[in-house]
Coordinates of C-alpha atoms in Angstrom, one line a residue:
X182 CA 50.7 50.3 49.5
X183 CA 53.4 48.6 51.5
X184 CA 56.3 47.1 49.6
X185 CA 56.5 43.3 49.8
X186 CA 59.8 42.0 51.1
X187 CA 62.0 40.3 48.4
X188 CA 61.9 36.5 48.1
X189 CA 65.0 34.3 48.4
X190 CA 64.9 33.8 44.6
X191 CA 65.0 37.5 43.9
X192 CA 67.9 38.0 46.2
X193 CA 69.9 35.1 44.6
X194 CA 69.2 36.4 41.1
X195 CA 70.0 40.0 41.8
X196 CA 73.4 41.4 40.8
X197 CA 75.8 42.3 43.5
X198 CA 75.3 46.0 42.7
X199 CA 71.5 45.9 43.1
X200 CA 70.4 47.2 46.5
X201 CA 67.4 44.9 47.0
X202 CA 67.6 44.8 50.7
X203 CA 68.1 48.6 50.9
X204 CA 65.0 49.2 48.8
X205 CA 62.9 46.8 50.8
X206 CA 64.0 47.5 54.4
X207 CA 65.3 51.1 54.1
X208 CA 68.9 52.4 54.4
X209 CA 71.6 50.5 56.2
X210 CA 71.5 51.4 59.9
X211 CA 75.2 50.5 60.5
X212 CA 77.2 53.7 61.3
X213 CA 79.9 54.9 59.0
X214 CA 83.5 55.1 60.1
X215 CA 83.2 58.9 60.6
X216 CA 80.2 58.4 62.8
X217 CA 81.9 55.7 64.9
X218 CA 85.0 57.9 65.4
X219 CA 82.8 60.8 66.5
X220 CA 80.9 58.5 69.0
X221 CA 84.2 57.2 70.4
X222 CA 85.5 60.8 70.7
X223 CA 82.3 61.7 72.7
X224 CA 82.9 58.8 75.0
X225 CA 86.5 59.9 75.6
X226 CA 85.4 63.4 76.7
X227 CA 86.1 63.7 80.4
X228 CA 83.8 66.1 82.3
X229 CA 85.5 69.0 83.9
X230 CA 86.8 68.2 87.4
X231 CA 86.1 64.4 86.9
X232 CA 88.5 61.5 87.1
X233 CA 90.0 60.6 83.7
X234 CA 89.7 56.9 84.5
X235 CA 86.1 56.4 85.7
X236 CA 84.8 59.7 84.4
X237 CA 82.0 59.8 87.0
X238 CA 83.8 60.6 90.2
X239 CA 85.3 63.9 91.3
X240 CA 89.1 64.1 90.8
X241 CA 91.0 64.2 94.1
X242 CA 94.6 63.3 93.1
X243 CA 97.0 64.6 90.5
X244 CA 99.8 62.5 89.1
X245 CA 102.9 64.5 88.1
X246 CA 104.2 61.8 85.8
X247 CA 100.9 60.9 84.1
X248 CA 99.8 64.6 84.2
X249 CA 96.2 63.6 84.8
X250 CA 93.6 63.9 87.5
X251 CA 92.3 60.8 89.3
X252 CA 89.8 60.0 92.0
X253 CA 91.3 58.4 95.1
X254 CA 90.1 54.9 94.2
X255 CA 91.4 55.0 90.6
X256 CA 94.7 56.6 91.7
X257 CA 95.4 53.8 94.1
X258 CA 94.4 51.1 91.6
X259 CA 96.4 52.4 88.7
X260 CA 99.5 53.3 90.7
X261 CA 99.5 50.1 92.8
X262 CA 102.2 48.1 91.0
X263 CA 104.9 48.5 88.3
X264 CA 106.6 51.7 87.3
X265 CA 103.6 53.7 88.2
X266 CA 104.1 52.8 91.8
X267 CA 106.9 55.4 91.9
X268 CA 104.8 58.2 90.5
X269 CA 104.2 61.2 92.7
X270 CA 100.6 61.8 93.6
X271 CA 99.4 65.2 95.0
X272 CA 96.0 66.0 96.4
X273 CA 93.9 68.4 94.5
X274 CA 92.6 71.5 96.2
X275 CA 89.1 72.0 94.7
X276 CA 87.9 75.6 94.9
X277 CA 89.5 78.4 96.9
X278 CA 91.8 76.7 99.4
X279 CA 92.5 79.7 101.5
X280 CA 88.8 80.4 101.9
X281 CA 88.0 76.9 102.9
X282 CA 90.9 76.7 105.4
X283 CA 89.9 80.0 107.0
X284 CA 86.2 78.9 107.1
X285 CA 87.2 75.6 108.8
X286 CA 89.4 77.4 111.3
X287 CA 86.6 79.8 112.2
X288 CA 84.2 76.9 112.7
X289 CA 86.7 75.2 115.0
X290 CA 87.2 78.3 117.1
X291 CA 83.4 78.7 117.4
X292 CA 83.1 75.1 118.6
X293 CA 85.9 75.6 121.1
X294 CA 84.2 78.7 122.5
X295 CA 80.9 76.8 122.8
X296 CA 82.5 74.0 124.7
X297 CA 84.2 76.4 127.0
X298 CA 80.9 78.1 127.8
X299 CA 79.3 74.8 128.6
X300 CA 82.0 73.7 131.1
X301 CA 80.7 73.8 134.7
X302 CA 82.6 76.3 136.7
X303 CA 82.0 74.3 139.9
X304 CA 84.2 71.4 138.6
X305 CA 86.0 69.7 141.5
X306 CA 89.8 69.7 141.8
X307 CA 90.2 66.0 141.2
X308 CA 88.4 66.2 137.8
X309 CA 90.6 69.1 136.8
X310 CA 93.7 67.2 137.8
X311 CA 92.6 64.2 135.7
X312 CA 92.0 66.4 132.7
X313 CA 95.4 68.0 133.0
X314 CA 97.0 64.6 133.2
X315 CA 95.4 63.5 129.9
X316 CA 96.7 66.6 128.2
X317 CA 100.2 66.1 129.7
X318 CA 100.2 62.4 128.5
X319 CA 99.6 63.5 124.9
X320 CA 101.3 66.9 124.7
X321 CA 105.0 65.9 124.7
X322 CA 107.6 68.0 122.8
X323 CA 111.3 68.6 122.7
X324 CA 112.6 72.1 123.6
X325 CA 115.6 73.1 121.5
X326 CA 116.5 75.9 124.0
X327 CA 116.7 73.7 127.1
X328 CA 117.5 70.5 125.3
X329 CA 114.9 68.6 127.3
X330 CA 111.6 66.9 126.7
X331 CA 108.7 69.0 128.0
X332 CA 105.1 68.1 128.7
X333 CA 102.0 70.2 128.5
X334 CA 99.8 70.5 131.6
X335 CA 100.8 69.5 135.1
X336 CA 102.2 66.0 134.4
X337 CA 105.9 65.7 134.7
X338 CA 107.9 63.8 132.1
X339 CA 108.9 61.1 134.6
X340 CA 105.2 60.3 135.2
X341 CA 104.5 60.3 131.5
X342 CA 107.4 58.0 130.6
X343 CA 106.7 55.6 133.5
X344 CA 103.2 55.2 132.4
X345 CA 104.3 54.6 128.8
X346 CA 107.0 52.1 129.8
X347 CA 104.3 49.7 131.0
X348 CA 103.2 49.1 127.4
X349 CA 106.5 49.4 125.5
X350 CA 107.8 45.9 124.6
X351 CA 111.5 45.1 125.1
X352 CA 113.6 44.6 122.0
X353 CA 114.7 41.1 121.2
X354 CA 118.3 40.2 122.0
X355 CA 120.5 38.1 119.7
X356 CA 119.8 34.9 121.6
X357 CA 116.0 35.6 121.6
X358 CA 116.1 36.1 117.8
X359 CA 117.6 32.6 117.5
X360 CA 114.6 31.3 119.5
X361 CA 112.3 33.3 117.2
X362 CA 113.6 31.5 114.1
X363 CA 113.1 28.2 115.8
X364 CA 109.5 29.2 116.7
X365 CA 108.8 30.3 113.1
X366 CA 110.2 27.0 111.7
X367 CA 108.1 25.0 114.1
X368 CA 104.9 26.8 113.2
X369 CA 105.5 26.4 109.5
X370 CA 105.6 22.6 109.7
X371 CA 102.9 22.4 112.3
X372 CA 99.4 21.2 111.0
X373 CA 97.6 22.5 114.1
X374 CA 94.8 24.4 112.3
X375 CA 94.4 21.7 109.6
X376 CA 93.7 19.0 112.2
X377 CA 91.7 21.1 114.8
X378 CA 89.5 23.4 112.7
X379 CA 87.8 20.5 110.8
X380 CA 84.7 18.6 111.4
X381 CA 85.8 15.3 112.9
X382 CA 84.2 12.8 115.3
X383 CA 86.0 12.3 118.6
X384 CA 87.2 14.4 121.5
X385 CA 88.4 17.8 120.3
X386 CA 90.2 18.5 123.5
X387 CA 92.4 15.4 123.1
X388 CA 93.3 16.5 119.5
X389 CA 94.2 20.0 120.8
X390 CA 96.5 18.5 123.5
X391 CA 98.1 16.1 121.0
X392 CA 98.8 18.9 118.6
X393 CA 100.2 21.2 121.3
X394 CA 102.5 18.4 122.5
X395 CA 103.6 17.7 118.9
X396 CA 104.6 21.3 118.4
X397 CA 106.5 21.4 121.7
X398 CA 108.3 18.2 120.6
X399 CA 109.2 19.9 117.3
X400 CA 110.6 22.9 119.1
X401 CA 112.5 20.6 121.5
X402 CA 114.0 18.7 118.5
X403 CA 115.0 22.0 116.8
X404 CA 116.7 23.3 119.9
X405 CA 118.5 19.9 120.3
X406 CA 119.7 20.0 116.7
X407 CA 120.9 23.6 116.9
X408 CA 122.8 23.2 120.2
X409 CA 123.2 19.6 121.5
X410 CA 124.5 20.5 124.9
X411 CA 121.7 23.0 125.7
X412 CA 119.1 20.6 124.3
X413 CA 120.5 17.8 126.4
X414 CA 120.3 19.7 129.6
X415 CA 116.8 20.9 128.9
X416 CA 115.1 17.7 127.7
X417 CA 117.0 14.7 129.0
X418 CA 114.7 12.7 131.3
X419 CA 112.1 15.4 131.4
X420 CA 108.4 15.8 130.6
X421 CA 106.7 18.7 128.9
X422 CA 105.5 20.2 132.1
X423 CA 109.1 20.3 133.4
X424 CA 110.1 22.7 130.6
X425 CA 107.0 25.0 131.1
X426 CA 109.2 28.1 131.5
X427 CA 111.1 27.3 128.3
X428 CA 108.0 27.0 126.2
X429 CA 106.5 30.1 127.7
X430 CA 109.6 32.1 126.8
X431 CA 109.5 30.8 123.2
X432 CA 105.9 31.9 122.6
X433 CA 106.3 35.2 124.5
X434 CA 109.2 36.1 122.1
X435 CA 106.9 35.4 119.2
X436 CA 104.1 37.6 120.6
X437 CA 106.5 40.4 121.5
X438 CA 108.2 40.4 118.1
X439 CA 104.7 40.6 116.4
X440 CA 103.8 43.7 118.5
X441 CA 106.9 45.6 117.4
X442 CA 106.7 44.3 113.8
X443 CA 103.1 44.0 112.7
X444 CA 104.1 43.2 109.1
X445 CA 106.0 40.1 110.1
X446 CA 104.7 36.5 110.8
X447 CA 101.6 37.0 108.7
X448 CA 100.8 33.3 108.5
X449 CA 102.5 31.8 111.5
X450 CA 101.1 34.4 114.0
X451 CA 97.5 33.4 113.4
X452 CA 98.3 29.7 114.0
X453 CA 100.2 30.5 117.1
X454 CA 97.4 32.6 118.6
X455 CA 94.8 29.9 117.9
X456 CA 97.1 27.4 119.7
X457 CA 97.6 29.7 122.7
X458 CA 93.9 30.5 123.0
X459 CA 93.0 26.8 122.9
X460 CA 95.7 26.0 125.5
X461 CA 94.0 28.4 128.0
X462 CA 90.7 26.5 128.2
X463 CA 90.1 24.6 131.4
X464 CA 89.9 21.2 129.9
X465 CA 93.1 21.6 127.9
X466 CA 95.0 23.0 130.9
X467 CA 93.9 20.0 133.0
X468 CA 95.3 17.5 130.4
X469 CA 98.4 19.5 129.6
X470 CA 99.5 20.2 133.2
X471 CA 101.3 23.3 132.1
X472 CA 100.7 26.7 130.5
X473 CA 102.2 28.2 127.4
X474 CA 101.2 31.9 128.1
X475 CA 103.3 34.3 130.1
X476 CA 103.1 38.2 130.4
X477 CA 104.8 40.2 127.7
X478 CA 108.2 41.5 128.7
X479 CA 108.0 45.3 128.8
X480 CA 110.5 48.0 129.7
X481 CA 108.7 48.6 132.9
X482 CA 108.7 44.9 134.0
X483 CA 112.4 44.5 133.3
X484 CA 113.4 47.7 135.2
X485 CA 111.1 46.6 138.1
X486 CA 112.6 43.1 138.2
X487 CA 116.1 44.6 138.4
X488 CA 114.9 47.2 141.0
X489 CA 116.0 50.2 139.0
X490 CA 112.7 51.9 138.3
X491 CA 114.2 55.1 139.6
X492 CA 116.1 55.5 136.3
X493 CA 112.8 56.8 134.7
X494 CA 112.8 59.6 137.3
X495 CA 116.4 60.7 136.4
X496 CA 116.7 64.1 134.9
X497 CA 119.1 62.8 132.2
X498 CA 116.3 60.6 130.8
X499 CA 114.3 63.8 129.8

């Protein structure tokens, strides 16, 4: 016969030592301290070759200071800040490294041989010349014996450096760095994106033109405050379109600085690019009567303007 559960009166009348609930409902199911410790120990067991942090991903990195193995994600998260940021992490080589490297090298050689067999032998001379040019543009090395820069393939170093110079920005001069600080200060106080990228009734083009002119006025005021004589000659009895070249120079300096220093101007650069993009629309151009965009000053453009491009062909350059 099933045992009836004890009533509330029986429970209240029972002594503290009487195990009424234990008799009625069976033994206590709560684990003992030893069982809890054993369960926790089982949870702390890390499978062989697994990350000590997540315990479910394969270990890929070894920390010399922690002396533990981590997966790539956990290693980056744990050693992101603080004193652990200076820990030395080394990649783990799982399995026989030499065997894997030799296998990968053999596979690469087989692929190269397969590609070589597939090349058409009747390839024309122009295509061959183009392919050699691409190899020469990438394969540049310094020879310690001759003390010169050498290129692989048929491309000369003069041709290689001339092509590269078209895309290498010119470093900022001391005077240009002063203008850069003025630009950064003007962009910090400007509310261009706050007033343009919002839902408002009215003509958006007029708002863009007003904000662009406001930023140009801020830049003009900063120049006048930093150097009164220069500011007076630039802005006295002049309109915005009269100083088009000055504003183009200011914004070109900011763009060139960002190209050479991607980690700089994290907030101001986005605002500047939105402004310059909006200024290039036809409606805004018509109302502004001037442009804020000019080509980036590169090594090639400066040498070309001075008429000394032959410097790149000089043997002393290589």
